[in-house]
PDB file of C-alpha atoms in Angstrom:
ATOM      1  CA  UNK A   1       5.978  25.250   2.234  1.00  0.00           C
ATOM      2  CA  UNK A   2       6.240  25.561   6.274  1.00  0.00           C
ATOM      3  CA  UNK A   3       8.213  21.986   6.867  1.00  0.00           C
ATOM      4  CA  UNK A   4       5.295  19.564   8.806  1.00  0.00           C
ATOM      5  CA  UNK A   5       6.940  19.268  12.476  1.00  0.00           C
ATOM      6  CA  UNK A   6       4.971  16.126  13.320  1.00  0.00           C
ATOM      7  CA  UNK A   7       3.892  13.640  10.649  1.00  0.00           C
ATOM      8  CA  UNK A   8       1.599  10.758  10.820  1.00  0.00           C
ATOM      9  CA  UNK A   9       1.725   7.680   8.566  1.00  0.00           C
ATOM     10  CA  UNK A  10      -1.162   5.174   8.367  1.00  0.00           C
ATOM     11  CA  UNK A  11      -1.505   2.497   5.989  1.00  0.00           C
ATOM     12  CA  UNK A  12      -0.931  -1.426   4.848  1.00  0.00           C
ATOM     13  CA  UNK A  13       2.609  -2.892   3.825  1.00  0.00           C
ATOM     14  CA  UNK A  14       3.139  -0.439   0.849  1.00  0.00           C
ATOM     15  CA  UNK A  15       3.534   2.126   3.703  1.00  0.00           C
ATOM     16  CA  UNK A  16       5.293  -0.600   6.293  1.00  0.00           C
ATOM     17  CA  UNK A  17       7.399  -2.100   3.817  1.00  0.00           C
ATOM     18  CA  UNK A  18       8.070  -5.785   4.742  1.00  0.00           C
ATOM     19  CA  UNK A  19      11.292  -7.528   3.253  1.00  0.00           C
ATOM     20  CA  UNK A  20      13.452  -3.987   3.647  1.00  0.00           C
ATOM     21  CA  UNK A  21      16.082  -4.084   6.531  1.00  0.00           C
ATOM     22  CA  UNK A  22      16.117  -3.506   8.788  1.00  0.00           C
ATOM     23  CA  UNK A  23      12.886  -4.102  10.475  1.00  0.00           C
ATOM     24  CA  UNK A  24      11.951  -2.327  13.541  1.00  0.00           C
ATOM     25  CA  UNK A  25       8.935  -3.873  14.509  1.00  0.00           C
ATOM     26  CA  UNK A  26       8.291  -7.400  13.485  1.00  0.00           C
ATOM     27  CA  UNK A  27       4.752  -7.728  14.549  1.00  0.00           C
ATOM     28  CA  UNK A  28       3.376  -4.715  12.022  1.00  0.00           C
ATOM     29  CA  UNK A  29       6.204  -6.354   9.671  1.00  0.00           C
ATOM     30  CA  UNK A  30       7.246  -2.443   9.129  1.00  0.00           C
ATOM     31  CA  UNK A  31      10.750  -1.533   7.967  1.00  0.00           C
ATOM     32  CA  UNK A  32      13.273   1.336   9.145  1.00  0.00           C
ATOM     33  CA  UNK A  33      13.729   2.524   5.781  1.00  0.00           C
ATOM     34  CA  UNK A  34       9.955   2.557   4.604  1.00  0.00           C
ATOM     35  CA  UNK A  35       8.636   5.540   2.827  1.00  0.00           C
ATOM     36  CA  UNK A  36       7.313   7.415   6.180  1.00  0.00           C
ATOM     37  CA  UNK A  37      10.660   7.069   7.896  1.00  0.00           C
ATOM     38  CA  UNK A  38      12.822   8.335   4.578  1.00  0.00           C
ATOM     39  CA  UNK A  39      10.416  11.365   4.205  1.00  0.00           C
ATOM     40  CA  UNK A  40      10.174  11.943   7.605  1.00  0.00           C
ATOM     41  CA  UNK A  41      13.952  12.170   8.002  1.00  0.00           C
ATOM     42  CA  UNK A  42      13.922  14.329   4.280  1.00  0.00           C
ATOM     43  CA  UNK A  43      11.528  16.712   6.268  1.00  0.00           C
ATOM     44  CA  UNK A  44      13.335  16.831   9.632  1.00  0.00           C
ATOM     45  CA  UNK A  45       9.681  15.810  10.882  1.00  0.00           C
ATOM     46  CA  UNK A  46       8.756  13.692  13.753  1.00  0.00           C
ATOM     47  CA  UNK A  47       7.313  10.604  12.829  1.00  0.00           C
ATOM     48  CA  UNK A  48       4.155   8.822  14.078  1.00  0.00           C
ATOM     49  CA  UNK A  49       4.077   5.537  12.100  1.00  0.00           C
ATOM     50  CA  UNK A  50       1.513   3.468  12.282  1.00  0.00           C
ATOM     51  CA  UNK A  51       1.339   1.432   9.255  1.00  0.00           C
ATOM     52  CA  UNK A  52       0.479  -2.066   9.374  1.00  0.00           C
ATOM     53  CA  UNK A  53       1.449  -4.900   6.816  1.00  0.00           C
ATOM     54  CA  UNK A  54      -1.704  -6.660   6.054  1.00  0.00           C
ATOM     55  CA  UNK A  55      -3.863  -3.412   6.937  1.00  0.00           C
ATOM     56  CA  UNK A  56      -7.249  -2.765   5.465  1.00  0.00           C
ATOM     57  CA  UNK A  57      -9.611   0.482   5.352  1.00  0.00           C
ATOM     58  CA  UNK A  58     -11.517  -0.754   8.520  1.00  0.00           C
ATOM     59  CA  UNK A  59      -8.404  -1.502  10.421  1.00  0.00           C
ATOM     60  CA  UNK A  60      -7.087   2.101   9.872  1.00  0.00           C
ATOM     61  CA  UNK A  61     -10.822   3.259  11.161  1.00  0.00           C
ATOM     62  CA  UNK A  62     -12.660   0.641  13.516  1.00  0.00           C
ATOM     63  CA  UNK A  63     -11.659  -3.096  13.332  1.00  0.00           C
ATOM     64  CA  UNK A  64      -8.353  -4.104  15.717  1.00  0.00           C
ATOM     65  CA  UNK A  65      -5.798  -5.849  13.499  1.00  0.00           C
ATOM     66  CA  UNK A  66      -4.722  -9.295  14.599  1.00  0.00           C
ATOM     67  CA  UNK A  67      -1.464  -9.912  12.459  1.00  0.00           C
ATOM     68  CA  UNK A  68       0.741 -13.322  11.615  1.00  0.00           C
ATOM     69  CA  UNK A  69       2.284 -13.074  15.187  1.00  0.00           C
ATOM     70  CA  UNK A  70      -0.500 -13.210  16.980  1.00  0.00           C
ATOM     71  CA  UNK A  71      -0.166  -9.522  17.439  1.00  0.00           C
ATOM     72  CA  UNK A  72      -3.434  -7.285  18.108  1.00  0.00           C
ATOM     73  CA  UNK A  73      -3.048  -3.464  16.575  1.00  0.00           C
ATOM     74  CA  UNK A  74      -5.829  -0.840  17.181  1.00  0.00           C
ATOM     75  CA  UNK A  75      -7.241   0.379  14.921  1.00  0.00           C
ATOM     76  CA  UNK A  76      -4.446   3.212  13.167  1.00  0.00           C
ATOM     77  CA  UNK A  77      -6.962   6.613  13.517  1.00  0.00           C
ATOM     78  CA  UNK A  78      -6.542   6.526  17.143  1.00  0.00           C
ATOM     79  CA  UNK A  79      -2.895   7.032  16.966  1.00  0.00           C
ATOM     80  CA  UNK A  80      -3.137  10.009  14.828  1.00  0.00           C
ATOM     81  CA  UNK A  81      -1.891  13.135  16.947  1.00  0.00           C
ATOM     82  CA  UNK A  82      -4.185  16.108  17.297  1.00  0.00           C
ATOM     83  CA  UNK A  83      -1.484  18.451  16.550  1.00  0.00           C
ATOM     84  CA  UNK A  84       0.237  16.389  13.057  1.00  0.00           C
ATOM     85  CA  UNK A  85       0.583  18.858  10.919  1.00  0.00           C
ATOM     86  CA  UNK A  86       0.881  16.106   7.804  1.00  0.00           C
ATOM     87  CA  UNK A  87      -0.927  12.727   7.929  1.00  0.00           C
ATOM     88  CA  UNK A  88      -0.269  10.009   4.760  1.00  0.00           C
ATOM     89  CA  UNK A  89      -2.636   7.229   4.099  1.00  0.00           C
ATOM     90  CA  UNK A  90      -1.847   4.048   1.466  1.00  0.00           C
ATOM     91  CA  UNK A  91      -4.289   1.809   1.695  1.00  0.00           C
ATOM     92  CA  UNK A  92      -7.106  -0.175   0.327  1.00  0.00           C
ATOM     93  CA  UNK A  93      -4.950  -2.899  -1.856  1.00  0.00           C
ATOM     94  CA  UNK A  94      -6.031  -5.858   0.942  1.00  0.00           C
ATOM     95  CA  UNK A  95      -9.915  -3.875   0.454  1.00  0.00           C
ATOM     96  CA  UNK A  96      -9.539  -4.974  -3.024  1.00  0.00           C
ATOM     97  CA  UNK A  97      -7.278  -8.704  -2.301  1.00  0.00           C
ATOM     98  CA  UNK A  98      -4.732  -7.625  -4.000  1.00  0.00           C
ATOM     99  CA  UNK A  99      -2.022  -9.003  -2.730  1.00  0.00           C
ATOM    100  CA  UNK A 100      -3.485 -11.958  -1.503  1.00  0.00           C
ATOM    101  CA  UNK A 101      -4.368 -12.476  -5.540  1.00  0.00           C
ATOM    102  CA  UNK A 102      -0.889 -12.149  -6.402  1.00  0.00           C
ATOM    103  CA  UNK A 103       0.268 -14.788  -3.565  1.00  0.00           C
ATOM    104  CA  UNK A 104      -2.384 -17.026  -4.134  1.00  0.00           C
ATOM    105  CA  UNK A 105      -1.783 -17.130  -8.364  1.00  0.00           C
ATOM    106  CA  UNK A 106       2.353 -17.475  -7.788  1.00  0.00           C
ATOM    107  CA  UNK A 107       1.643 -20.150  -5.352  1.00  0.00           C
ATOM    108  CA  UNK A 108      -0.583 -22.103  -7.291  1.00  0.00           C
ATOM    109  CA  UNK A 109       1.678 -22.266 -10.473  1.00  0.00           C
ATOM    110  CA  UNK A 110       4.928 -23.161  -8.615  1.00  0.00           C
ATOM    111  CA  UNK A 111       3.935 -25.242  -5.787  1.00  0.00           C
ATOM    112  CA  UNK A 112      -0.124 -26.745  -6.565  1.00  0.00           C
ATOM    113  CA  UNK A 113      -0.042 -28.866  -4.041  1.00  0.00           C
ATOM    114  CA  UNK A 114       2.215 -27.468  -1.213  1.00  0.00           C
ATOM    115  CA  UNK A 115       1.020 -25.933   1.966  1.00  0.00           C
ATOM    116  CA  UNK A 116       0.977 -22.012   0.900  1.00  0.00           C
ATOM    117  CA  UNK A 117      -1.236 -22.983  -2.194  1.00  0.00           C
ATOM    118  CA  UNK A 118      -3.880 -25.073  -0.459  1.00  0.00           C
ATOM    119  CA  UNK A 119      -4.026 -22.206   2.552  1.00  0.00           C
ATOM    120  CA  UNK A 120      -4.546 -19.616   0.194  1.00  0.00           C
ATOM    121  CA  UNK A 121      -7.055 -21.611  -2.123  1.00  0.00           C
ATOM    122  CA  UNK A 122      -9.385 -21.468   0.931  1.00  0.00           C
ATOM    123  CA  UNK A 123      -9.497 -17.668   0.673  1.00  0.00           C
ATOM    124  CA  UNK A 124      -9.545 -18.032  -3.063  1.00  0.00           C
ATOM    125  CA  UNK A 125     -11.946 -20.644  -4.404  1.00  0.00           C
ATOM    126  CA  UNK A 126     -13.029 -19.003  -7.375  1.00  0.00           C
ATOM    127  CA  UNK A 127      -9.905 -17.788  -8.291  1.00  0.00           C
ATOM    128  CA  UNK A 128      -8.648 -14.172  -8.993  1.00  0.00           C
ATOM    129  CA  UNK A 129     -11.428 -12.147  -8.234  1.00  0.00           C
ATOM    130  CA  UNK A 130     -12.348  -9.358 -10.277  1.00  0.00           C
ATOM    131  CA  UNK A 131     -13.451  -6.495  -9.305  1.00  0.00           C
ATOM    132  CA  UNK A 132     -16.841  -4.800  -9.405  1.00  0.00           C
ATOM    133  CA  UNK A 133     -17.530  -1.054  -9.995  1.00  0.00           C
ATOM    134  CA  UNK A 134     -19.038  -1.817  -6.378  1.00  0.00           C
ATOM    135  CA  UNK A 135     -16.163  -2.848  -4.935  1.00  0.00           C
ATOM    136  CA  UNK A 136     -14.085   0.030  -6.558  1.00  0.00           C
ATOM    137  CA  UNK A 137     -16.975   2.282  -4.628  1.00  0.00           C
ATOM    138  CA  UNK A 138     -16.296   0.680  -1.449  1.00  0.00           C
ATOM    139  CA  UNK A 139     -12.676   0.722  -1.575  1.00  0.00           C
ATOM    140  CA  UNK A 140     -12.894   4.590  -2.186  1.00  0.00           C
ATOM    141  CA  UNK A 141     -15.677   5.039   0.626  1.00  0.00           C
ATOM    142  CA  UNK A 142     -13.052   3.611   2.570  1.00  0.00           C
ATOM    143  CA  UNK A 143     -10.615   6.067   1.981  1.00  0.00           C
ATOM    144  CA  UNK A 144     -12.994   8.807   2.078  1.00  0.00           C
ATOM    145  CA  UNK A 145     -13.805   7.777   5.860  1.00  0.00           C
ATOM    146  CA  UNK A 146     -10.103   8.056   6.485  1.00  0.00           C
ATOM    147  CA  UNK A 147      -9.797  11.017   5.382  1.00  0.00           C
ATOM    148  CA  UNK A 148     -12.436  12.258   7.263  1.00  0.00           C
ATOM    149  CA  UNK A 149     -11.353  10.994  10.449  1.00  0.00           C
ATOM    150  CA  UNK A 150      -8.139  12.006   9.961  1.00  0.00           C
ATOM    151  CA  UNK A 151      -9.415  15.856   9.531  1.00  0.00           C
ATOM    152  CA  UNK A 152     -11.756  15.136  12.684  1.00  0.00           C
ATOM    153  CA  UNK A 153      -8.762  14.148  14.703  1.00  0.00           C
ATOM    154  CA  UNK A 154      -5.927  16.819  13.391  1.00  0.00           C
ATOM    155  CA  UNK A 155      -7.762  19.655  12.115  1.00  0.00           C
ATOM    156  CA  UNK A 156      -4.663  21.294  10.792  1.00  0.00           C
ATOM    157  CA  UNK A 157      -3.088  18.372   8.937  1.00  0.00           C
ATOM    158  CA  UNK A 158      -2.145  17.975   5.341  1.00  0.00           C
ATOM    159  CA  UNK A 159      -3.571  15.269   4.456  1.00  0.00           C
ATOM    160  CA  UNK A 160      -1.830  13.506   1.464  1.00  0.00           C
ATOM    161  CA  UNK A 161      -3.177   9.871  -0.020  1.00  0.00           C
ATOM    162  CA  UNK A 162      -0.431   8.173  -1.332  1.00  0.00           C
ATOM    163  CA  UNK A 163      -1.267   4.930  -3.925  1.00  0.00           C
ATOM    164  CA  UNK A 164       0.311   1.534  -4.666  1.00  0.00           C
ATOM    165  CA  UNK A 165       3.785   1.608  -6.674  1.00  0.00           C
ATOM    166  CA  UNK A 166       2.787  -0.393 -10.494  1.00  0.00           C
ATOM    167  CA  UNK A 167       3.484  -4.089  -9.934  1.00  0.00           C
ATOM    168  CA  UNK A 168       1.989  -5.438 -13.089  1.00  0.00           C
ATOM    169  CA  UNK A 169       3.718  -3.752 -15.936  1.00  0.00           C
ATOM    170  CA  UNK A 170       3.929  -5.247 -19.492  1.00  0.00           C
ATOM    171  CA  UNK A 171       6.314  -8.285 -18.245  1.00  0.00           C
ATOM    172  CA  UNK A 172       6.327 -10.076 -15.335  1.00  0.00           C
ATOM    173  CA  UNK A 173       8.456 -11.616 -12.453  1.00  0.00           C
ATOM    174  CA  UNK A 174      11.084 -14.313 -14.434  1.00  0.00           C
ATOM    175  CA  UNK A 175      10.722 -16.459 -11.727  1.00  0.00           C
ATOM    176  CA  UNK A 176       6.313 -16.828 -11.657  1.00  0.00           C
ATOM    177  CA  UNK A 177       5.073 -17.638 -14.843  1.00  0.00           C
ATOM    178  CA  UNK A 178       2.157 -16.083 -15.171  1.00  0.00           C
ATOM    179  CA  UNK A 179      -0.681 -17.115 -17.806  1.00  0.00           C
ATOM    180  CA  UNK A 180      -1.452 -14.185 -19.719  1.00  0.00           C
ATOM    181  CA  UNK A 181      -5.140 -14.284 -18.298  1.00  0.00           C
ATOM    182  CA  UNK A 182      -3.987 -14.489 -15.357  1.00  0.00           C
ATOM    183  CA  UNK A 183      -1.519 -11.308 -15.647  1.00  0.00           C
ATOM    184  CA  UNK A 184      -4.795  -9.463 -17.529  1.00  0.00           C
ATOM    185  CA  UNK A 185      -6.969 -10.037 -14.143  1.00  0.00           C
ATOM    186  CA  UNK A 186      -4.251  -9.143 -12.140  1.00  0.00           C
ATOM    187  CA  UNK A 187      -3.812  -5.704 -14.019  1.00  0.00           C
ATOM    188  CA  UNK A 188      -7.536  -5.203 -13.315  1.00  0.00           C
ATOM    189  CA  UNK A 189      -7.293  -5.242  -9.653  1.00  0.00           C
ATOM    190  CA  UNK A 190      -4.308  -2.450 -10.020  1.00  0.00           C
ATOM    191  CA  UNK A 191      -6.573  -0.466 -12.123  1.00  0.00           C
ATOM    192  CA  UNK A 192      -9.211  -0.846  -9.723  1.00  0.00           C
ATOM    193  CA  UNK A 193      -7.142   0.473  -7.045  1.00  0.00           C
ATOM    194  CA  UNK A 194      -5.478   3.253  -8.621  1.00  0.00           C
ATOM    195  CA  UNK A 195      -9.628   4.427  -9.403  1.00  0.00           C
ATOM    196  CA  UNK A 196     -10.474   4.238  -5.866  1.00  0.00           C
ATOM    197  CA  UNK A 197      -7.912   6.591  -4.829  1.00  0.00           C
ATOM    198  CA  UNK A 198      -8.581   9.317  -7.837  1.00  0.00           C
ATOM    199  CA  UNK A 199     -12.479   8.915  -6.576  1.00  0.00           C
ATOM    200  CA  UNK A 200     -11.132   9.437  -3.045  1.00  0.00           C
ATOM    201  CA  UNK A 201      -8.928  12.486  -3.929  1.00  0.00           C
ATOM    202  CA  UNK A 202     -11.953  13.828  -5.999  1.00  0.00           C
ATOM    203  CA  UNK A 203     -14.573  13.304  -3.131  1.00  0.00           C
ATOM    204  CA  UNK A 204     -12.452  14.963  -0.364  1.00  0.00           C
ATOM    205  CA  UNK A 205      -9.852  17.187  -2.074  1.00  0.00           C
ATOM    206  CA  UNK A 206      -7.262  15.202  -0.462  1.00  0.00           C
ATOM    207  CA  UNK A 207      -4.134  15.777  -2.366  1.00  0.00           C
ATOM    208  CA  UNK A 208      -2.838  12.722  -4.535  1.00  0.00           C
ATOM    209  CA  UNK A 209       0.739  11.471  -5.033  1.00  0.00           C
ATOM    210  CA  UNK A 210      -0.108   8.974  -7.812  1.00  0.00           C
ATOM    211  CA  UNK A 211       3.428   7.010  -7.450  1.00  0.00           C
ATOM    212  CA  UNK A 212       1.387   4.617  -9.665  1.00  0.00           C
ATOM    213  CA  UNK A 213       2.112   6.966 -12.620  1.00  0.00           C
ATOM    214  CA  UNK A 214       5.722   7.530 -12.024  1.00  0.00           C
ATOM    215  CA  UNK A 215       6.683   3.816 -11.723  1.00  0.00           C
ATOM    216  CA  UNK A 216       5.075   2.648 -14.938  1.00  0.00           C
ATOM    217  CA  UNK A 217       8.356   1.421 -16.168  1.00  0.00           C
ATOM    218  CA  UNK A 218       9.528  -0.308 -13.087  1.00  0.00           C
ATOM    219  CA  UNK A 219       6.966  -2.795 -12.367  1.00  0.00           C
ATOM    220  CA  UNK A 220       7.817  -7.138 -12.362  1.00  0.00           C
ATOM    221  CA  UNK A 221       9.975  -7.870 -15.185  1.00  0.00           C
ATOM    222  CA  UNK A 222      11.267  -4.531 -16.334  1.00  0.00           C
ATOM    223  CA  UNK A 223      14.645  -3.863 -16.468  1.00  0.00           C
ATOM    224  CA  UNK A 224      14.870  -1.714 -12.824  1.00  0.00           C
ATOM    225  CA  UNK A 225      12.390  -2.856 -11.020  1.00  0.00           C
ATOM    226  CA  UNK A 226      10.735  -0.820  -7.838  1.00  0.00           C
ATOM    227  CA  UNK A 227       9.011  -4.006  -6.482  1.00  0.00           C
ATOM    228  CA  UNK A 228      10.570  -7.100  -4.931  1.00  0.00           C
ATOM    229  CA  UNK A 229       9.920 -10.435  -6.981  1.00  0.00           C
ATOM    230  CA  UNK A 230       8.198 -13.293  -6.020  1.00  0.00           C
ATOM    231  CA  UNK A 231       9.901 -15.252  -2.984  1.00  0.00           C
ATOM    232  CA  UNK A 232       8.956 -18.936  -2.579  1.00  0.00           C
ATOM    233  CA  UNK A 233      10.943 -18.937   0.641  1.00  0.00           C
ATOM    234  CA  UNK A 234       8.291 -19.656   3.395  1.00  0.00           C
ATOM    235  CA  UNK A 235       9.982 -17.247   5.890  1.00  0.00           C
ATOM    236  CA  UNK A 236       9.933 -14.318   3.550  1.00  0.00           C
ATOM    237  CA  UNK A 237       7.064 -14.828   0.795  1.00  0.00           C
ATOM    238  CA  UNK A 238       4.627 -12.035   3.031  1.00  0.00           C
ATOM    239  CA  UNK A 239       6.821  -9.679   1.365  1.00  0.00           C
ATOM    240  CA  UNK A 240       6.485 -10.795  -2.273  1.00  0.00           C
ATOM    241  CA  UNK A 241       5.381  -8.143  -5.037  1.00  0.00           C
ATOM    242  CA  UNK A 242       5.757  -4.971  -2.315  1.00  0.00           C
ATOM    243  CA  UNK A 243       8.191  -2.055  -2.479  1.00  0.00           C
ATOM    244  CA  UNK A 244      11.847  -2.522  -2.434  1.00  0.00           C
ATOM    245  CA  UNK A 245      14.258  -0.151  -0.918  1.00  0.00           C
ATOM    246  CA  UNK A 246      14.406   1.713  -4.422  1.00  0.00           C
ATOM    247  CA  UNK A 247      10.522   1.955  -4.416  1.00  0.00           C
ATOM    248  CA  UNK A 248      10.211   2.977  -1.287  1.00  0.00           C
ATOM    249  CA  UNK A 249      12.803   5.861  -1.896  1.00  0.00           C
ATOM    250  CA  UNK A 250      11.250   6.769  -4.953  1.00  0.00           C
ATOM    251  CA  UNK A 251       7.528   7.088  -3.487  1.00  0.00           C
ATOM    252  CA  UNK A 252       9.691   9.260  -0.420  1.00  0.00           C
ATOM    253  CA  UNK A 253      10.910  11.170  -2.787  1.00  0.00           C
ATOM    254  CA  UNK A 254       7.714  11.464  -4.634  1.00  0.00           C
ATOM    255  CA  UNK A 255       6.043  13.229  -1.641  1.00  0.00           C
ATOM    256  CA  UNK A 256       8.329  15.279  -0.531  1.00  0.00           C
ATOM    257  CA  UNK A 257       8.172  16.960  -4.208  1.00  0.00           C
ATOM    258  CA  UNK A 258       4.403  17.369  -4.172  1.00  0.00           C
ATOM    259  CA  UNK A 259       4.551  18.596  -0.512  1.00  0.00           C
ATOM    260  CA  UNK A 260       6.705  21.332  -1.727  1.00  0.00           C
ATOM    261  CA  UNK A 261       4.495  22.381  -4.201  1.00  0.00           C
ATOM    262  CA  UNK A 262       2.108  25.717  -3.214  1.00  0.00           C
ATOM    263  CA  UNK A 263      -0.835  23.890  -4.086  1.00  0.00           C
ATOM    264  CA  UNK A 264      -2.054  20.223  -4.110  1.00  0.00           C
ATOM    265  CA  UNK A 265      -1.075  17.409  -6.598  1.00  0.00           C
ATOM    266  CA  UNK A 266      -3.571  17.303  -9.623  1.00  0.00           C
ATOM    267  CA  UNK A 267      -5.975  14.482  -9.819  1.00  0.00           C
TER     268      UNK A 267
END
């Protein structure tokens, strides 16, 4: 492998990692030791980050992204460097509501009635949502334009997609109790995103780092998990059920490995 010189990093809060310090930029909520900056370092690559916590498909590619502080992002493709010579993408869990599904059932079984449940209620009125083949579809169209615009812009990058660590494993977080329904729906929007991206890797040859695979056995309520609990803190709950430093080291790592591989990570 010739080592990338100039790496891009788009994505949501599994690539910005909220709730890791120390964080550089408080309006995108992204971390100085999130995956892009640990790989980027590991690869002696400069870094173009330009993940986004609360990111979505359409904010990488067309939408501007106004965020908790009042902040207004551009969309991420229009960062991208013509001459990156490696470009990541993790995104698509807020496409699908997954985190706002995991938020919205921890809030409503500790605190019913307090301000964080009845905000998120309004987004969620028929509960958990579960997903449709159709949205599985769109998620992975979404990805596919990213990919596409990503070639468009830097012609000679390797582009990698990189999914969501496991959160829902076969326990979960001591501190939410989670009705077994509810942890069963919950699993089905993970399984829904982890399809989009093998449908995305399929439908553009993108290569796939499936950290979803490798952290089986560290999701909520295993014994070392790669995922930060739930946080009923006001202040800090945005970065409930995301990477922790481990994670984030471990989907690093993860990369690195595949990128040094002669040819691209099986689907």
């Amino acid at each position: 492998m010739t080592p990338p010189t100039r790496y891009a990093a788009l994505g949501s809060s599994f690539a910005a990692g909220p709730g890791i310090p120390p964080i550089v930029d408080v309006d995108a909520v992204r971390s100085g030791r999130n995956y892009p900056r640990l790989l980027a370092k590991a690869l002696g690559a400069e870094l173009v980050d330009l993940s986004v916590s609360g990111a979505t498909t359409a904010t990488i590619l067309d939408e501007p992204q106004l965020t908790m502080t009042g902040a207004r992002f551009p969309p991420q493709i229009g960062g991208v460097p013509a001459t990156a010579d490696l470009v990541t993408i993790t995104a698509g869990g807020n496409d699908l509501r997954f985190a706002g599904s995991l938020l919205f059932t921890a809030w409503n079984r500790v605190d019913p009635d307090g301000p964080m449940a009845r905000m998120l209620a309004a987004d969620f009125p028929s509960g958990i949502p579960a997903p449709t083949r159709e949205d599985v579809d769109r998620t992975a169209a979404g990805l596919v334009r990213v990919v596409e615009r990503v070639r468009d812009k830097a012609p000679r990058a390797r582009v990698v997609l990189v999914d969501y660590l496991t959160i829902i494993g076969a326990g979960t977080s001591p501190g939410v109790p989670f009705e077994p329904a509810e942890v069963d729906a919950l699993r089905d929007i993970q399984d829904a995103l982890e399809a989009a991206y093998v449908a995305a890797a399929e439908r553009t040859g993108a290569e796939l780092v499936a950290v979803s695979r490798v952290s089986r056995d560290h999701a909520l309520g295993s014994t070392a998990p790669w995922v930060q609990p739930f946080l009923p803190d006001l202040a800090r709950t945005g970065a409930s059920f995301h990477p922790n430093a481990e994670g984030m080291a471990v989907v690093a790592a993860e990369v690195e490995k595949a990128l040094r591989q002669d040819r691209p990570t099986p689907v």
